[in-house]
Amino acid sequence: MDMIDPFGRSISYLRVSVTDRCDFRCTYCMAEDMAFLPKKDLLSLEELDRLCTVFVEKGVKKLRLTGGEPLVRKNVMHLIRQLSRHIDSGALEELTLTTNGSQLSRFAQELADCGVKRINVSLDTLDPDKFHAITRWGHLAKVMEGIDAAQAAGLHIKINAVALKDFNDTEIPEILRWANGRGMDLTVIETMPMGEIDADRTDQYLPLSLLRANLERQFTLTDIPFKTGGPARYVDVAETGGKLGFITPMTHNFCESCNRVRLTCTGTLYMCLGQEDAADLRAPLRASEGNELLSNAIDEAIGRKPKGHDFIIDRRTNRPSVSRHMSVTGG
């Protein structure tokens, strides 16, 4: 029952935003005074489980929970425990999540107990003052405590850092040495024009082609075919013995191999991160106790998956490419 889009791509990866809420307000992601969805608009954990299960039955092999910050959703571990049955049955190859790390010290061991093997932690700087500035509300020590707890629980961690001009561009080498030195891979990501924020993205945008050229003055980077199921292109770093990934939605998009769709906490399915077209799955989910209507709605949506996105960041383009914030879709 594999889902195949109009361009022959097999859709095997579902990213689920379990909440649009977050305990940080990262400057490239959100406005400081965010208006979040009313709780009554959110799917219940049971509805999210049912939706995810239908996707697994239709060929999804990798399931990533995102937000906002997924671990601030009340009782989210109940959902994770329920979804872990698909790992136990062999229907799902990987259950994972992306987190800002603020709640990891509480939940790391339980995540491991539920069959989660690896997680992504978003971390843009190792400087406590800069960390507080970029997240507005976050504290680096709490995130480091969470990373310690996750590694103690046996979780493999990949660090995600958004590359920001004049903020952390000169710090990326230090982050790389730190991450690889602790057995963690690092992925750097270009900032994306999603939602209105309080900053000018043209002031933040750093092409990763430029960052890579700068890194190659200090490191020997060798392209490798390593994949984790997402869009990152990886290199081996000879000096650290670790891996470095590049996610380049702006300078070199990865649409030709896109295997992903994104489900929001309201039951809206986005077939492309960088396009507004979406499908309402909440209505068919609630219209019947059976899953035939839901399955048909998913098929119709996959049939509309576009070839790619059209992200632009330059001085002539002041509006974001899509109106929704990254926290709505979950990256």
Coordinates of C-alpha atoms in Angstrom, one line a residue:
M1 CA 0.0 0.0 0.0
D2 CA 2.9 2.4 -0.6
M3 CA 1.9 6.0 -1.3
I4 CA 3.4 7.2 -4.6
D5 CA 3.2 10.9 -5.5
P6 CA 2.7 12.3 -9.1
F7 CA 6.5 12.4 -9.6
G8 CA 7.1 8.8 -8.6
R9 CA 8.4 9.5 -5.1
S10 CA 7.4 7.0 -2.4
I11 CA 6.1 8.7 0.7
S12 CA 7.5 6.8 3.6
Y13 CA 8.3 9.5 6.2
L14 CA 5.6 11.4 8.3
R15 CA 6.4 14.3 10.5
V16 CA 3.7 15.1 13.0
S17 CA 3.5 18.4 14.9
V18 CA 1.8 17.4 18.1
T19 CA 1.6 21.0 19.3
D20 CA 2.3 24.5 17.9
R21 CA 3.3 25.6 21.4
C22 CA 6.9 26.0 22.5
D23 CA 8.7 27.0 25.7
F24 CA 11.2 29.0 23.6
R25 CA 10.6 31.9 21.2
C26 CA 13.6 31.5 18.8
T27 CA 14.0 34.7 16.8
Y28 CA 14.2 33.1 13.4
C29 CA 11.1 30.8 14.0
M30 CA 8.6 32.9 16.0
A31 CA 7.5 36.3 16.9
E32 CA 7.9 37.0 20.6
D33 CA 4.1 37.6 21.1
M34 CA 2.8 34.5 19.4
A35 CA -0.9 33.6 19.2
F36 CA -1.2 29.8 19.6
L37 CA -4.1 27.6 18.6
P38 CA -6.9 27.2 21.2
K39 CA -6.6 23.8 22.8
K40 CA -10.1 22.9 21.6
D41 CA -8.8 23.0 18.0
L42 CA -6.2 20.3 18.6
L43 CA -6.6 16.7 17.8
S44 CA -6.7 14.5 20.9
L45 CA -3.8 12.1 21.5
E46 CA -6.1 9.2 20.5
E47 CA -6.9 10.9 17.2
L48 CA -3.2 11.5 16.5
D49 CA -2.5 7.9 17.2
R50 CA -5.3 6.8 14.8
L51 CA -4.1 9.1 12.1
C52 CA -0.5 8.0 12.4
T53 CA -1.6 4.3 12.4
V54 CA -3.4 4.8 9.1
F55 CA -0.2 6.3 7.6
V56 CA 1.8 3.4 8.9
E57 CA -0.7 1.0 7.3
K58 CA -0.2 2.9 4.1
G59 CA 3.5 2.5 4.0
V60 CA 5.1 5.1 6.3
K61 CA 8.3 3.6 7.8
K62 CA 9.6 6.6 9.7
L63 CA 7.6 8.7 12.1
R64 CA 9.0 11.9 13.7
L65 CA 7.2 13.9 16.3
T66 CA 7.8 17.6 16.3
G67 CA 6.2 20.9 17.5
G68 CA 6.5 23.6 18.5
E69 CA 8.2 21.6 21.3
P70 CA 6.6 18.2 21.3
L71 CA 7.5 17.4 24.9
V72 CA 5.4 20.3 26.2
R73 CA 2.2 18.7 25.0
K74 CA 0.3 17.4 28.0
N75 CA 0.6 13.6 28.3
V76 CA 2.6 13.3 25.1
M77 CA 4.3 10.2 26.5
H78 CA 1.0 8.4 26.3
L79 CA 1.0 9.0 22.6
I80 CA 4.6 7.8 22.2
R81 CA 3.9 4.7 24.2
Q82 CA 0.9 3.9 22.0
L83 CA 2.9 4.5 18.8
S84 CA 5.7 2.3 20.0
R85 CA 3.6 -0.7 19.2
H86 CA 4.3 -0.2 15.6
I87 CA 8.0 -0.5 16.3
D88 CA 7.4 -3.7 18.3
S89 CA 5.3 -5.2 15.4
G90 CA 8.0 -4.2 12.8
A91 CA 5.6 -2.1 10.8
L92 CA 7.5 1.1 11.7
E93 CA 11.3 1.2 11.3
E94 CA 11.8 4.3 13.4
L95 CA 10.0 6.5 15.9
T96 CA 11.8 9.6 16.7
L97 CA 11.4 13.3 17.6
T98 CA 12.9 16.7 17.3
T99 CA 13.2 18.7 20.5
N100 CA 14.8 21.8 21.9
G101 CA 16.1 19.7 24.8
S102 CA 14.4 21.7 27.5
Q103 CA 12.3 18.8 28.8
L104 CA 14.7 15.9 28.0
S105 CA 16.0 15.5 31.5
R106 CA 12.4 14.5 32.5
F107 CA 11.6 12.2 29.6
A108 CA 14.9 10.8 28.1
Q109 CA 14.7 7.4 29.9
E110 CA 11.0 6.9 29.1
L111 CA 11.6 7.8 25.5
A112 CA 14.3 5.1 25.3
D113 CA 12.0 2.6 27.0
C114 CA 9.4 3.3 24.3
G115 CA 11.8 2.2 21.5
V116 CA 13.0 5.6 20.5
K117 CA 16.7 5.1 19.5
R118 CA 17.7 8.6 18.4
I119 CA 16.5 12.2 18.6
N120 CA 17.4 15.5 17.1
V121 CA 18.2 18.4 19.4
S122 CA 18.0 21.9 18.1
L123 CA 20.9 24.0 19.4
D124 CA 22.3 27.1 17.7
T125 CA 25.0 28.2 20.1
L126 CA 27.1 27.0 23.0
D127 CA 27.3 30.5 24.5
P128 CA 24.7 30.8 27.4
D129 CA 24.1 34.5 26.8
K130 CA 23.7 34.1 23.0
F131 CA 21.5 31.1 23.6
H132 CA 19.2 33.1 25.9
A133 CA 19.1 35.9 23.3
I134 CA 18.3 33.7 20.3
T135 CA 15.7 31.6 22.2
R136 CA 14.4 34.6 24.2
W137 CA 13.2 32.3 27.0
G138 CA 15.7 29.4 27.0
H139 CA 18.5 28.4 29.3
L140 CA 21.5 26.5 27.9
A141 CA 22.3 24.7 31.1
K142 CA 18.8 23.0 31.1
V143 CA 19.4 21.8 27.5
M144 CA 22.9 20.5 28.4
E145 CA 21.3 18.6 31.3
G146 CA 18.8 17.1 28.9
I147 CA 21.5 16.0 26.5
D148 CA 23.4 14.4 29.3
A149 CA 20.2 12.5 30.4
A150 CA 19.5 11.4 26.8
Q151 CA 23.0 10.0 26.3
A152 CA 22.9 8.3 29.7
A153 CA 19.6 6.7 28.5
G154 CA 21.4 5.4 25.4
L155 CA 19.7 7.7 22.9
H156 CA 21.8 8.7 19.9
I157 CA 21.6 12.5 19.4
K158 CA 22.0 14.6 16.3
I159 CA 22.4 18.3 16.9
N160 CA 20.6 20.7 14.5
A161 CA 21.9 24.2 14.2
V162 CA 20.4 26.9 12.1
A163 CA 23.2 28.9 10.5
L164 CA 22.7 32.6 11.1
K165 CA 24.9 35.3 9.7
D166 CA 26.7 37.4 12.3
F167 CA 25.3 35.3 15.1
N168 CA 26.8 31.8 15.0
D169 CA 28.6 31.6 11.7
T170 CA 32.0 31.8 13.4
E171 CA 30.9 29.4 16.2
I172 CA 30.0 26.5 13.9
P173 CA 33.5 25.0 14.1
E174 CA 33.4 25.0 17.9
I175 CA 29.9 23.4 17.8
L176 CA 31.1 20.8 15.4
R177 CA 34.1 19.8 17.5
W178 CA 31.9 19.7 20.6
A179 CA 29.2 17.6 19.0
N180 CA 31.5 15.1 17.3
G181 CA 33.6 15.0 20.4
R182 CA 30.6 13.7 22.3
G183 CA 29.7 11.2 19.6
M184 CA 26.9 13.4 18.2
D185 CA 26.6 14.3 14.5
L186 CA 25.9 17.9 13.6
T187 CA 23.5 19.2 10.9
V188 CA 23.5 22.8 9.9
I189 CA 20.4 24.3 8.3
E190 CA 19.6 27.4 6.2
T191 CA 17.0 29.6 7.7
M192 CA 13.7 29.4 5.8
P193 CA 11.2 32.2 4.9
M194 CA 8.2 30.9 6.9
G195 CA 5.8 33.2 8.9
E196 CA 6.2 36.8 10.0
I197 CA 8.9 37.3 12.6
D198 CA 10.4 40.3 14.4
A199 CA 13.6 40.2 12.4
D200 CA 14.7 40.7 8.7
R201 CA 15.6 37.3 7.4
T202 CA 17.9 38.9 4.8
D203 CA 20.0 39.9 7.8
Q204 CA 20.0 36.4 9.1
Y205 CA 20.4 34.3 6.0
L206 CA 23.7 32.5 5.5
P207 CA 24.1 30.3 2.4
L208 CA 25.6 27.0 3.4
S209 CA 27.8 27.0 0.3
L210 CA 29.6 29.9 1.9
L211 CA 29.7 28.2 5.4
R212 CA 31.1 25.0 3.9
A213 CA 33.9 27.0 2.1
N214 CA 34.8 28.6 5.4
L215 CA 34.8 25.3 7.2
E216 CA 37.1 23.7 4.6
R217 CA 39.8 26.1 5.8
Q218 CA 39.9 24.2 9.1
F219 CA 38.5 20.7 8.3
T220 CA 38.8 18.0 5.7
L221 CA 35.3 17.4 4.5
T222 CA 34.5 14.3 2.3
D223 CA 31.1 13.8 0.7
I224 CA 29.5 10.5 1.7
P225 CA 26.2 8.7 0.7
F226 CA 25.1 8.4 4.4
K227 CA 21.3 9.1 4.9
T228 CA 19.0 9.2 7.8
G229 CA 15.8 9.4 5.9
G230 CA 15.7 13.2 5.8
P231 CA 17.0 15.8 3.4
A232 CA 20.5 16.3 4.8
R233 CA 23.6 15.7 2.7
Y234 CA 26.5 14.5 4.8
V235 CA 30.2 14.7 4.9
D236 CA 32.8 12.9 7.0
V237 CA 35.0 15.3 9.0
A238 CA 38.5 13.9 9.1
E239 CA 39.7 16.0 12.1
T240 CA 36.9 15.0 14.4
G241 CA 36.0 11.5 13.2
G242 CA 32.3 12.5 13.0
K243 CA 29.7 13.6 10.5
L244 CA 28.4 16.9 9.4
G245 CA 25.1 17.4 7.5
F246 CA 23.9 20.2 5.3
I247 CA 20.2 21.0 4.8
T248 CA 20.0 23.6 2.0
P249 CA 16.4 24.5 1.2
M250 CA 17.6 27.8 -0.3
T251 CA 20.8 27.2 -2.2
H252 CA 20.3 23.5 -3.3
N253 CA 16.8 22.2 -2.6
F254 CA 16.3 18.5 -2.0
C255 CA 12.9 18.2 -3.5
E256 CA 13.8 15.6 -6.1
S257 CA 14.1 13.0 -3.4
C258 CA 11.4 14.2 -1.1
N259 CA 9.8 11.3 0.8
R260 CA 8.0 13.4 3.4
V261 CA 4.6 14.9 4.3
R262 CA 3.7 16.8 7.4
L263 CA 0.7 16.6 9.7
T264 CA -0.3 19.3 12.1
C265 CA -1.9 19.0 15.5
T266 CA -5.2 20.1 14.0
G267 CA -5.2 17.3 11.4
T268 CA -4.0 19.4 8.4
L269 CA -1.7 17.6 6.1
Y270 CA 0.9 19.7 4.2
M271 CA 2.3 17.8 1.2
C272 CA 5.2 20.4 1.0
L273 CA 6.9 22.5 3.7
G274 CA 7.3 25.4 1.3
Q275 CA 3.8 25.5 -0.3
E276 CA 0.4 26.6 1.2
D277 CA -1.6 23.7 -0.3
A278 CA -3.0 21.4 2.4
A279 CA -5.6 18.7 3.0
D280 CA -8.0 18.6 6.0
L281 CA -7.8 15.1 7.5
R282 CA -9.7 16.0 10.7
A283 CA -13.1 16.0 8.9
P284 CA -12.8 12.5 7.4
L285 CA -11.2 11.3 10.7
R286 CA -14.2 12.3 12.7
A287 CA -16.8 11.5 10.0
S288 CA -16.6 7.7 10.5
E289 CA -15.4 5.1 13.0
G290 CA -13.8 3.3 10.1
N291 CA -10.8 4.5 8.2
E292 CA -11.9 4.3 4.6
L293 CA -12.8 8.0 4.2
L294 CA -9.5 9.0 5.9
S295 CA -7.5 6.7 3.7
N296 CA -9.1 8.1 0.6
A297 CA -8.5 11.6 1.7
I298 CA -4.8 10.8 2.2
D299 CA -4.6 9.3 -1.2
E300 CA -6.1 12.4 -2.8
A301 CA -3.7 14.6 -0.9
I302 CA -0.6 12.6 -2.0
G303 CA -1.9 13.0 -5.5
R304 CA -1.5 16.7 -5.2
K305 CA 2.1 16.7 -3.8
P306 CA 4.0 19.3 -5.7
K307 CA 7.4 18.9 -7.4
G308 CA 9.1 21.3 -5.0
H309 CA 9.1 24.5 -3.0
D310 CA 9.8 28.1 -4.1
F311 CA 11.7 29.6 -1.1
I312 CA 13.2 33.1 -1.7
I313 CA 15.2 35.3 0.6
D314 CA 16.5 38.5 -0.9
R315 CA 16.1 42.3 -0.5
R316 CA 13.4 42.4 -3.1
T317 CA 11.2 39.8 -1.3
N318 CA 10.1 41.1 2.0
R319 CA 7.2 38.7 2.7
P320 CA 7.7 35.1 3.8
S321 CA 7.2 32.5 1.2
V322 CA 4.5 30.9 3.3
S323 CA 2.4 32.6 5.9
R324 CA 2.5 29.9 8.6
H325 CA 5.3 29.7 11.1
M326 CA 7.7 26.8 11.2
S327 CA 6.2 25.8 14.6
V328 CA 2.8 25.1 12.9
T329 CA 4.2 22.5 10.5
G330 CA 7.0 21.2 12.6
G331 CA 9.9 21.7 10.2

